[in-house]
């Protein structure tokens, strides 16, 4: 069933984009590009170097020193920043609370979008993010806009963080999701929005298998 296509999955924070994207990539033997991880890796770097993100020159020179890559380790997609495994470090609340302001910066977006287009140019790839179907690959053959009820998203994220041993309250998770969704969907450059030709998938009441089946049917119909 390999049609050699680009599958773009966009949507709100914590609605299961990466879970669906990874499962599809595995099923189709496609590559997977976690674009959110790239914004997170930049944020981690800026935090570790105390970069003033309101200073364009400082940000530009920092970007020159950032190398982001992905490797599969024990079957798990793993993010590397300048050769170091940062998969866990980019998922902390510290990074989550700063990533949307970083992702608002056009200078950062320009750099990461170019890298994402290069990584996906050979197709047979699934990308998830906020602007994949609108900006990164507007010509993607299949676009999904994923959504789920806010309370369900917050509960899922809360349980995910708890399982990782991160101490956090449900209220803090809700606040972080609200803040990120607000910034991500109202920023001037590439705001989160559903592409005109994207299929809307609300997975509030669907399990992963049902979501995969839905997408596979769409692929078969292409
Ligand atoms: O998918 P995620 O939660 O790991 O993404 C982290 C942040 O990065 C998210 O709040 C918005 C930003 N982002 C973006 O602006 N564009 C993308 N393509 C992916 C993520």
Coordinates of N, CA and C and ligand atoms in Angstrom, one line a residue:
X1 N 0.8 -1.2 0.0 CA 0.0 0.0 0.0 C 0.9 1.3 0.0
X2 N 2.2 1.1 -0.3 CA 3.0 2.3 -0.2 C 2.8 3.2 -1.4
X3 N 2.2 4.3 -1.1 CA 1.9 5.3 -2.2 C 3.0 6.3 -2.3
X4 N 3.9 6.2 -1.4 CA 5.0 7.2 -1.4 C 4.6 8.6 -1.2
X5 N 3.7 8.8 -0.2 CA 3.1 10.2 0.0 C 3.6 10.9 1.2
X6 N 3.2 12.1 1.4 CA 3.5 12.9 2.6 C 2.2 12.9 3.4
X7 N 2.3 12.5 4.6 CA 1.1 12.6 5.5 C 1.3 13.7 6.5
X8 N 0.5 14.8 6.5 CA 0.7 15.9 7.4 C -0.4 15.8 8.5
X9 N 0.1 15.8 9.8 CA -0.9 15.8 10.9 C -0.7 17.0 11.7
X10 N -1.7 17.9 11.7 CA -1.6 19.1 12.6 C -2.7 19.0 13.6
X11 N -2.6 19.9 14.6 CA -3.7 20.0 15.6 C -3.2 20.6 16.9
X12 N -4.2 20.6 17.8 CA -3.9 21.2 19.1 C -2.9 20.4 20.0
X13 N -2.4 21.1 21.0 CA -1.4 20.4 21.9 C -2.1 19.2 22.6
X14 N -1.3 18.2 22.7 CA -1.7 17.0 23.4 C -3.0 16.4 22.9
X15 N -3.2 16.3 21.6 CA -4.4 15.6 21.2 C -4.1 14.3 20.5
X16 N -2.8 13.9 20.7 CA -2.4 12.5 20.2 C -1.8 12.5 18.9
X17 N -1.3 13.7 18.4 CA -0.8 13.7 17.0 C 0.4 12.8 16.9
X18 N 1.3 12.9 17.9 CA 2.6 12.1 17.7 C 2.3 10.6 17.9
X19 N 1.3 10.2 18.7 CA 1.0 8.8 18.9 C 0.4 8.3 17.6
X20 N -0.5 9.0 17.0 CA -1.1 8.6 15.7 C 0.0 8.6 14.6
X21 N 0.8 9.7 14.5 CA 1.9 9.8 13.5 C 2.8 8.6 13.6
X22 N 3.3 8.3 14.8 CA 4.3 7.2 15.0 C 3.6 5.9 14.6
X23 N 2.4 5.6 15.0 CA 1.7 4.4 14.7 C 1.6 4.2 13.1
X24 N 1.2 5.3 12.5 CA 1.0 5.3 11.0 C 2.4 5.0 10.3
X25 N 3.4 5.7 10.8 CA 4.8 5.5 10.2 C 5.2 4.1 10.3
X26 N 4.9 3.5 11.5 CA 5.3 2.1 11.7 C 4.5 1.2 10.8
X27 N 3.2 1.4 10.7 CA 2.4 0.5 9.9 C 2.7 0.6 8.4
X28 N 3.1 1.8 8.0 CA 3.4 2.0 6.5 C 4.8 1.9 6.2
X29 N 5.7 1.7 7.2 CA 7.1 1.7 7.1 C 7.6 3.0 6.5
X30 N 7.0 4.1 7.0 CA 7.4 5.5 6.6 C 8.3 6.1 7.6
X31 N 9.0 7.2 7.2 CA 9.7 7.9 8.2 C 8.8 8.8 9.1
X32 N 9.3 9.2 10.2 CA 8.5 10.1 11.1 C 9.3 11.3 11.5
X33 N 8.7 12.5 11.3 CA 9.4 13.7 11.8 C 8.5 14.4 12.8
X34 N 9.0 14.5 14.0 CA 8.3 15.1 15.1 C 8.8 16.6 15.1
X35 N 8.0 17.5 14.4 CA 8.5 18.9 14.3 C 8.4 19.6 15.6
X36 N 7.5 19.2 16.5 CA 7.4 19.9 17.8 C 8.7 19.6 18.6
X37 N 9.3 18.5 18.4 CA 10.5 18.1 19.1 C 11.6 19.1 18.7
X38 N 11.5 19.6 17.4 CA 12.6 20.5 16.9 C 12.4 21.9 17.6
X39 N 11.2 22.3 17.7 CA 11.0 23.6 18.5 C 11.4 23.4 19.9
X40 N 11.1 22.3 20.5 CA 11.5 22.0 21.9 C 13.0 22.0 22.0
X41 N 13.7 21.4 21.1 CA 15.2 21.3 21.2 C 15.8 22.7 21.1
X42 N 15.3 23.5 20.2 CA 15.8 24.9 20.2 C 15.5 25.6 21.5
X43 N 14.4 25.4 22.1 CA 14.0 26.1 23.3 C 15.0 25.6 24.4
X44 N 15.3 24.3 24.4 CA 16.2 23.8 25.4 C 17.6 24.4 25.3
X45 N 18.0 24.5 24.0 CA 19.3 25.1 23.8 C 19.3 26.6 24.2
X46 N 18.3 27.3 23.9 CA 18.3 28.8 24.3 C 18.3 28.9 25.8
X47 N 17.5 28.0 26.5 CA 17.5 28.0 27.9 C 18.9 27.7 28.5
X48 N 19.5 26.7 27.9 CA 20.8 26.3 28.5 C 21.9 27.4 28.3
X49 N 21.7 28.2 27.3 CA 22.7 29.2 27.0 C 22.2 30.6 27.4
X50 N 21.1 30.7 28.1 CA 20.6 32.0 28.5 C 20.4 32.9 27.3
X51 N 19.9 32.5 26.2 CA 19.7 33.3 25.0 C 18.5 34.2 25.3
X52 N 18.7 35.5 25.0 CA 17.6 36.5 25.1 C 16.8 36.4 23.8
X53 N 15.6 35.8 23.9 CA 14.8 35.5 22.7 C 14.2 36.8 22.1
X54 N 14.3 37.9 22.8 CA 13.8 39.2 22.2 C 15.0 39.8 21.3
X55 N 16.1 39.2 21.4 CA 17.3 39.8 20.6 C 17.5 38.9 19.4
X56 N 17.1 39.4 18.2 CA 17.2 38.7 17.0 C 18.6 38.2 16.6
X57 N 19.6 39.1 16.9 CA 21.0 38.8 16.5 C 21.5 37.6 17.3
X58 N 21.1 37.6 18.6 CA 21.5 36.6 19.5 C 20.9 35.2 19.1
X59 N 19.6 35.3 18.8 CA 18.9 34.1 18.4 C 19.5 33.5 17.1
X60 N 19.7 34.5 16.1 CA 20.3 34.0 14.8 C 21.6 33.3 15.0
X61 N 22.5 33.9 15.9 CA 23.8 33.2 16.0 C 23.7 31.9 16.8
X62 N 22.7 31.9 17.7 CA 22.5 30.6 18.4 C 22.0 29.5 17.5
X63 N 21.1 29.9 16.5 CA 20.6 28.9 15.6 C 21.7 28.3 14.7
X64 N 22.7 29.1 14.5 CA 23.9 28.5 13.7 C 24.6 27.4 14.5
X65 N 24.4 27.4 15.8 CA 25.1 26.4 16.6 C 24.2 25.2 17.0
X66 N 23.1 25.1 16.3 CA 22.1 24.1 16.7 C 22.0 23.0 15.6
X67 N 22.2 21.8 15.9 CA 22.1 20.7 15.0 C 21.0 19.7 15.6
X68 N 19.9 19.6 14.9 CA 18.9 18.7 15.5 C 18.8 17.4 14.6
X69 N 18.6 16.3 15.2 CA 18.5 15.1 14.4 C 17.6 14.1 15.1
X70 N 17.2 13.0 14.4 CA 16.4 12.0 15.0 C 17.1 10.6 14.7
X71 N 17.0 9.7 15.7 CA 17.5 8.4 15.5 C 16.5 7.4 16.2
X72 N 16.4 6.2 15.7 CA 15.5 5.3 16.4 C 16.4 4.5 17.4
X73 N 16.0 4.6 18.7 CA 16.8 3.8 19.7 C 15.8 2.9 20.4
X74 N 16.2 1.6 20.3 CA 15.3 0.5 20.7 C 13.9 0.7 20.2
X75 N 13.8 1.1 19.0 CA 12.5 1.2 18.3 C 11.7 2.5 18.7
X76 N 12.4 3.4 19.5 CA 11.7 4.6 19.9 C 12.4 5.8 19.2
X77 N 11.5 6.7 18.6 CA 12.0 7.9 17.9 C 12.7 8.8 19.0
X78 N 13.9 9.1 18.8 CA 14.7 9.9 19.8 C 15.3 11.1 19.2
X79 N 15.2 12.2 19.9 CA 15.6 13.5 19.4 C 17.1 13.8 19.9
X80 N 17.9 14.2 19.0 CA 19.3 14.6 19.4 C 19.5 16.1 19.1
X81 N 20.2 16.7 20.1 CA 20.6 18.1 19.9 C 22.1 18.2 20.0
X82 N 22.8 18.6 18.9 CA 24.2 18.6 18.9 C 24.8 17.3 19.4
X83 N 24.3 16.2 18.8 CA 24.8 14.9 19.1 C 24.4 14.3 20.5
X84 N 23.6 15.0 21.3 CA 23.3 14.5 22.6 C 21.8 14.1 22.6
X85 N 21.5 13.0 23.2 CA 20.1 12.5 23.4 C 19.4 13.5 24.3
X86 N 18.4 14.2 23.8 CA 17.6 15.1 24.6 C 16.1 14.8 24.7
X87 N 15.8 13.5 24.3 CA 14.4 13.1 24.2 C 13.6 13.4 25.5
X88 N 14.2 13.1 26.7 CA 13.5 13.4 27.9 C 13.6 14.9 28.3
X89 N 14.8 15.4 28.1 CA 15.0 16.8 28.5 C 14.1 17.8 27.8
X90 N 13.6 17.5 26.6 CA 12.7 18.4 25.9 C 11.3 18.3 26.3
X91 N 11.0 17.3 27.1 CA 9.6 17.1 27.5 C 9.2 17.6 28.9
X92 N 10.2 18.3 29.5 CA 9.9 18.9 30.9 C 8.9 20.1 30.8
X93 N 8.3 20.4 31.9 CA 7.4 21.6 32.0 C 8.2 22.9 31.7
X94 N 9.5 22.9 32.1 CA 10.3 24.0 31.9 C 10.4 24.4 30.4
X95 N 10.6 23.3 29.6 CA 10.7 23.6 28.2 C 9.2 23.8 27.6
X96 N 8.3 23.1 28.1 CA 6.9 23.3 27.6 C 6.4 24.7 27.9
X97 N 6.9 25.3 28.9 CA 6.3 26.6 29.3 C 7.0 27.7 28.4
X98 N 8.1 27.4 27.8 CA 8.8 28.4 26.9 C 8.7 28.2 25.4
X99 N 8.3 27.0 25.1 CA 8.4 26.6 23.7 C 7.5 27.4 22.7
X100 N 6.3 27.8 23.2 CA 5.4 28.6 22.3 C 6.0 30.0 22.0
X101 N 6.5 30.7 23.0 CA 7.2 32.0 22.6 C 8.3 31.8 21.7
X102 N 9.1 30.7 21.8 CA 10.2 30.5 20.9 C 9.6 30.2 19.5
X103 N 8.6 29.4 19.4 CA 8.0 29.0 18.1 C 7.3 30.1 17.4
X104 N 7.1 31.2 18.2 CA 6.5 32.4 17.6 C 7.5 33.2 16.7
X105 N 8.8 32.9 16.9 CA 9.8 33.8 16.3 C 10.0 33.3 14.8
X106 N 9.8 34.3 13.9 CA 9.9 34.0 12.5 C 11.3 33.5 12.1
X107 N 12.3 34.0 12.8 CA 13.7 33.6 12.5 C 13.9 32.1 12.8
X108 N 13.2 31.7 13.9 CA 13.3 30.2 14.2 C 12.5 29.4 13.3
X109 N 11.3 29.8 13.0 CA 10.4 29.1 12.1 C 11.1 28.9 10.7
X110 N 11.7 30.0 10.2 CA 12.3 29.9 8.8 C 13.3 28.8 8.8
X111 N 14.2 28.8 9.8 CA 15.2 27.8 9.9 C 14.7 26.4 10.0
X112 N 13.8 26.2 10.9 CA 13.3 24.8 11.2 C 12.4 24.3 10.0
X113 N 11.6 25.2 9.4 CA 10.8 24.8 8.3 C 11.7 24.3 7.1
X114 N 12.8 25.0 6.9 CA 13.7 24.6 5.8 C 14.2 23.2 6.1
X115 N 14.6 23.0 7.3 CA 15.1 21.6 7.7 C 14.1 20.6 7.5
X116 N 12.8 20.9 7.9 CA 11.7 19.9 7.8 C 11.4 19.6 6.3
X117 N 11.5 20.6 5.5 CA 11.2 20.4 4.1 C 12.3 19.5 3.5
X118 N 13.6 19.7 3.9 CA 14.7 18.9 3.4 C 14.5 17.4 3.9
X119 N 14.2 17.3 5.2 CA 14.0 15.9 5.8 C 12.9 15.1 5.1
X120 N 11.8 15.8 4.6 CA 10.7 15.1 4.1 C 10.6 15.1 2.6
X121 N 11.6 15.6 1.9 CA 11.5 15.8 0.5 C 11.4 14.5 -0.3
X122 N 11.9 13.4 0.2 CA 11.8 12.1 -0.5 C 10.5 11.4 -0.3
X123 N 9.6 12.0 0.5 CA 8.3 11.5 0.7 C 8.3 10.2 1.5
X124 N 7.2 9.4 1.5 CA 7.0 8.3 2.4 C 7.3 8.7 3.8
X125 N 6.6 9.7 4.3 CA 7.0 10.3 5.6 C 5.7 10.8 6.2
X126 N 5.7 10.7 7.5 CA 4.6 11.3 8.3 C 5.2 12.5 9.2
X127 N 4.6 13.6 9.1 CA 5.1 14.7 9.9 C 4.0 15.2 10.8
X128 N 4.3 15.5 12.1 CA 3.2 16.1 12.9 C 3.7 17.5 13.4
X129 N 2.7 18.4 13.6 CA 3.1 19.7 14.1 C 1.9 20.6 14.1
X130 N 2.1 21.9 13.7 CA 1.0 22.9 13.7 C 0.8 23.5 12.4
X131 N 1.8 23.5 11.5 CA 1.8 24.2 10.2 C 2.2 23.3 9.1
X132 N 2.1 22.0 9.3 CA 2.7 21.1 8.2 C 1.8 21.2 7.0
X133 N 0.5 21.1 7.1 CA -0.4 21.1 6.0 C -0.6 22.5 5.4
X134 N -0.2 23.5 6.1 CA -0.4 24.9 5.7 C 0.9 25.5 5.1
X135 N 2.0 25.2 5.7 CA 3.2 25.9 5.4 C 4.4 25.0 5.0
X136 N 4.6 23.9 5.8 CA 5.8 23.1 5.5 C 5.6 22.3 4.2
X137 N 4.5 21.6 4.2 CA 4.1 20.8 2.9 C 2.7 21.0 2.5
X138 N 2.4 22.3 2.0 CA 1.0 22.6 1.6 C 0.6 21.6 0.5
X139 N 1.5 21.0 -0.2 CA 1.1 20.1 -1.3 C 1.0 18.6 -0.8
X140 N 1.1 18.4 0.5 CA 1.0 17.0 1.0 C -0.2 16.3 0.5
X141 N -0.1 15.1 0.2 CA -1.2 14.3 -0.4 C -2.3 14.0 0.6
X142 N -1.9 13.9 1.9 CA -3.0 13.6 2.9 C -2.7 14.5 4.1
X143 N -3.8 15.3 4.5 CA -3.7 16.2 5.6 C -4.8 15.8 6.6
X144 N -4.3 15.7 7.9 CA -5.3 15.4 9.0 C -5.2 16.6 10.0
X145 N -6.3 17.1 10.4 CA -6.3 18.1 11.5 C -7.0 17.4 12.6
X146 N -6.1 17.1 13.6 CA -6.6 16.3 14.8 C -7.1 17.2 15.9
X147 N -8.2 16.8 16.5 CA -8.7 17.5 17.7 C -9.3 16.6 18.7
X148 N -9.4 17.1 19.9 CA -10.1 16.3 21.0 C -10.6 17.3 22.0
X149 N -11.6 16.9 22.8 CA -12.1 17.9 23.8 C -11.0 18.3 24.7
X150 N -11.0 19.5 25.2 CA -9.9 20.1 26.0 C -9.7 19.3 27.3
X151 N -10.8 18.9 27.9 CA -10.6 18.2 29.2 C -10.0 16.8 29.0
X152 N -10.3 16.2 27.9 CA -9.7 14.9 27.6 C -8.3 15.0 27.3
X153 N -7.9 16.1 26.5 CA -6.5 16.3 26.2 C -5.7 16.5 27.4
X154 N -6.2 17.3 28.4 CA -5.5 17.7 29.6 C -5.3 16.4 30.4
X155 N -6.4 15.6 30.5 CA -6.3 14.4 31.3 C -5.2 13.4 30.8
X156 N -5.2 13.3 29.4 CA -4.3 12.4 28.8 C -2.8 12.8 29.1
X157 N -2.6 14.2 28.9 CA -1.3 14.7 29.1 C -0.8 14.6 30.6
X158 N -1.8 14.8 31.5 CA -1.5 14.7 32.9 C -1.0 13.3 33.2
X159 N -1.7 12.3 32.7 CA -1.4 10.9 33.0 C 0.0 10.5 32.4
X160 N 0.2 11.1 31.2 CA 1.5 10.8 30.5 C 2.7 11.3 31.4
X161 N 2.5 12.6 31.9 CA 3.6 13.2 32.7 C 3.7 12.5 34.0
X162 N 2.6 12.1 34.6 CA 2.7 11.3 35.9 C 3.4 10.0 35.7
X163 N 3.1 9.3 34.6 CA 3.7 8.0 34.3 C 5.2 8.2 34.2
X164 N 5.7 9.4 33.8 CA 7.1 9.6 33.6 C 7.7 10.1 35.0
X165 N 6.9 10.2 36.0 CA 7.4 10.6 37.3 C 7.5 12.1 37.5
X166 N 6.9 12.8 36.6 CA 7.0 14.3 36.7 C 5.9 14.8 37.6
X167 N 6.3 15.6 38.6 CA 5.3 16.0 39.6 C 4.6 17.3 39.1
X168 N 3.3 17.1 38.9 CA 2.5 18.2 38.3 C 1.0 18.0 38.7
X169 N 0.3 19.1 38.8 CA -1.1 19.0 39.0 C -1.9 19.1 37.7
X170 N -3.1 18.6 37.7 CA -4.0 18.7 36.5 C -4.2 20.2 36.1
X171 N -4.3 21.1 37.1 CA -4.5 22.5 36.9 C -3.3 23.1 36.1
X172 N -2.1 22.7 36.5 CA -0.9 23.2 35.8 C -0.9 22.7 34.4
X173 N -1.3 21.5 34.1 CA -1.4 21.0 32.8 C -2.4 21.7 32.0
X174 N -3.6 22.0 32.5 CA -4.6 22.7 31.8 C -4.1 24.1 31.4
X175 N -3.5 24.8 32.4 CA -3.0 26.1 32.2 C -1.9 26.1 31.0
X176 N -1.0 25.2 31.1 CA 0.0 25.1 30.0 C -0.6 24.9 28.6
X177 N -1.6 23.9 28.6 CA -2.2 23.7 27.3 C -2.9 24.9 26.8
X178 N -3.7 25.6 27.7 CA -4.4 26.8 27.2 C -3.5 27.8 26.7
X179 N -2.4 28.0 27.4 CA -1.5 29.1 27.0 C -0.8 28.8 25.7
X180 N -0.4 27.5 25.5 CA 0.2 27.1 24.3 C -0.7 27.2 23.1
X181 N -2.0 26.7 23.3 CA -2.9 26.7 22.2 C -3.2 28.2 21.8
X182 N -3.3 29.0 22.8 CA -3.6 30.4 22.5 C -2.5 31.1 21.7
X183 N -1.3 30.9 22.2 CA -0.1 31.5 21.4 C 0.0 30.9 20.0
X184 N -0.1 29.5 20.0 CA 0.1 28.8 18.7 C -0.9 29.2 17.7
X185 N -2.1 29.5 18.1 CA -3.2 29.7 17.1 C -3.4 31.2 16.8
X186 N -2.8 32.1 17.6 CA -3.0 33.5 17.3 C -1.7 34.2 16.9
X187 N -0.5 33.5 16.8 CA 0.7 34.2 16.4 C 0.6 34.6 14.9
X188 N 1.4 35.6 14.6 CA 1.4 36.2 13.3 C 1.9 35.3 12.2
X189 N 3.0 34.6 12.5 CA 3.7 33.7 11.6 C 3.2 32.3 11.7
X190 N 2.6 31.7 10.6 CA 2.1 30.3 10.6 C 1.3 29.9 11.7
X191 N 0.2 30.6 12.1 CA -0.6 30.1 13.2 C -1.2 28.8 12.9
X192 N -1.5 28.0 14.0 CA -2.2 26.8 13.9 C -3.6 27.0 13.3
X193 N -3.8 26.4 12.2 CA -5.2 26.4 11.6 C -5.4 25.2 10.7
X194 N -6.6 24.8 10.5 CA -6.9 23.7 9.7 C -6.7 24.1 8.2
X195 N -5.9 23.3 7.5 CA -5.8 23.6 6.0 C -7.1 23.3 5.4
X196 N -7.4 24.0 4.3 CA -8.8 23.9 3.6 C -9.0 22.4 3.2
X197 N -7.9 21.7 2.8 CA -8.1 20.4 2.3 C -7.7 19.3 3.3
X198 N -7.7 19.7 4.6 CA -7.4 18.7 5.7 C -8.7 18.0 6.1
X199 N -8.5 16.8 6.5 CA -9.7 16.0 7.1 C -9.7 16.2 8.6
X200 N -10.8 16.6 9.1 CA -10.9 16.9 10.6 C -11.2 15.5 11.3
X201 N -10.3 15.2 12.3 CA -10.5 14.0 13.0 C -10.6 14.3 14.5
X202 N -11.8 14.1 15.1 CA -11.9 14.3 16.5 C -11.8 13.0 17.2
X203 N -10.7 12.8 18.0 CA -10.5 11.5 18.5 C -10.9 11.3 20.0
X204 N -11.8 12.3 20.5 CA -12.2 12.3 21.9 C -12.7 10.9 22.3
X205 N -13.5 10.3 21.4 CA -14.1 9.0 21.8 C -13.5 7.9 21.0
X206 N -12.4 8.1 20.3 CA -11.8 7.0 19.5 C -10.5 6.5 20.1
X207 N -10.3 5.2 20.0 CA -9.0 4.7 20.4 C -8.0 4.7 19.2
X208 N -6.8 4.4 19.5 CA -5.8 4.6 18.5 C -6.1 3.8 17.2
X209 N -6.5 2.5 17.5 CA -6.8 1.6 16.3 C -7.8 2.2 15.4
X210 N -8.9 2.8 16.0 CA -9.9 3.4 15.2 C -9.4 4.6 14.4
X211 N -8.5 5.4 15.0 CA -8.0 6.5 14.3 C -7.1 6.1 13.2
X212 N -6.3 5.0 13.4 CA -5.4 4.5 12.3 C -6.3 4.0 11.2
X213 N -7.4 3.3 11.5 CA -8.2 2.7 10.5 C -8.8 3.8 9.6
X214 N -9.2 4.9 10.3 CA -9.8 6.1 9.6 C -8.8 6.6 8.6
X215 N -7.5 6.8 9.0 CA -6.5 7.3 8.1 C -6.2 6.4 7.0
X216 N -6.1 5.1 7.3 CA -5.8 4.1 6.3 C -6.8 4.1 5.2
X217 N -8.1 4.2 5.6 CA -9.2 4.3 4.6 C -9.0 5.5 3.7
X218 N -8.6 6.6 4.3 CA -8.3 7.8 3.5 C -7.2 7.6 2.5
X219 N -6.2 6.9 2.9 CA -5.0 6.6 2.0 C -5.5 5.7 0.9
X220 N -6.2 4.7 1.2 CA -6.7 3.8 0.2 C -7.6 4.5 -0.9
X221 N -8.3 5.5 -0.4 CA -9.1 6.2 -1.3 C -8.4 7.3 -2.2
X222 N -7.1 7.5 -1.9 CA -6.4 8.5 -2.7 C -6.2 8.1 -4.2
Ligands
LIG1 O1 3.8 19.1 19.4 P1 4.5 19.7 20.6 O2 3.6 19.9 21.8 O3 5.7 18.9 21.0 O4 5.0 21.2 20.1 C1 5.7 22.0 21.0 C2 5.4 23.5 20.6 O5 6.1 23.8 19.3 C3 4.0 23.8 20.3 O6 3.4 24.5 21.5 C4 4.0 24.8 19.2 C5 5.3 24.6 18.5 N1 5.2 24.0 17.2 C6 5.0 24.8 16.1 O7 4.9 26.0 16.3 N2 5.0 24.3 14.8 C7 5.2 23.0 14.6 N3 5.2 22.5 13.4 C8 5.3 22.1 15.7 C9 5.3 22.6 17.0

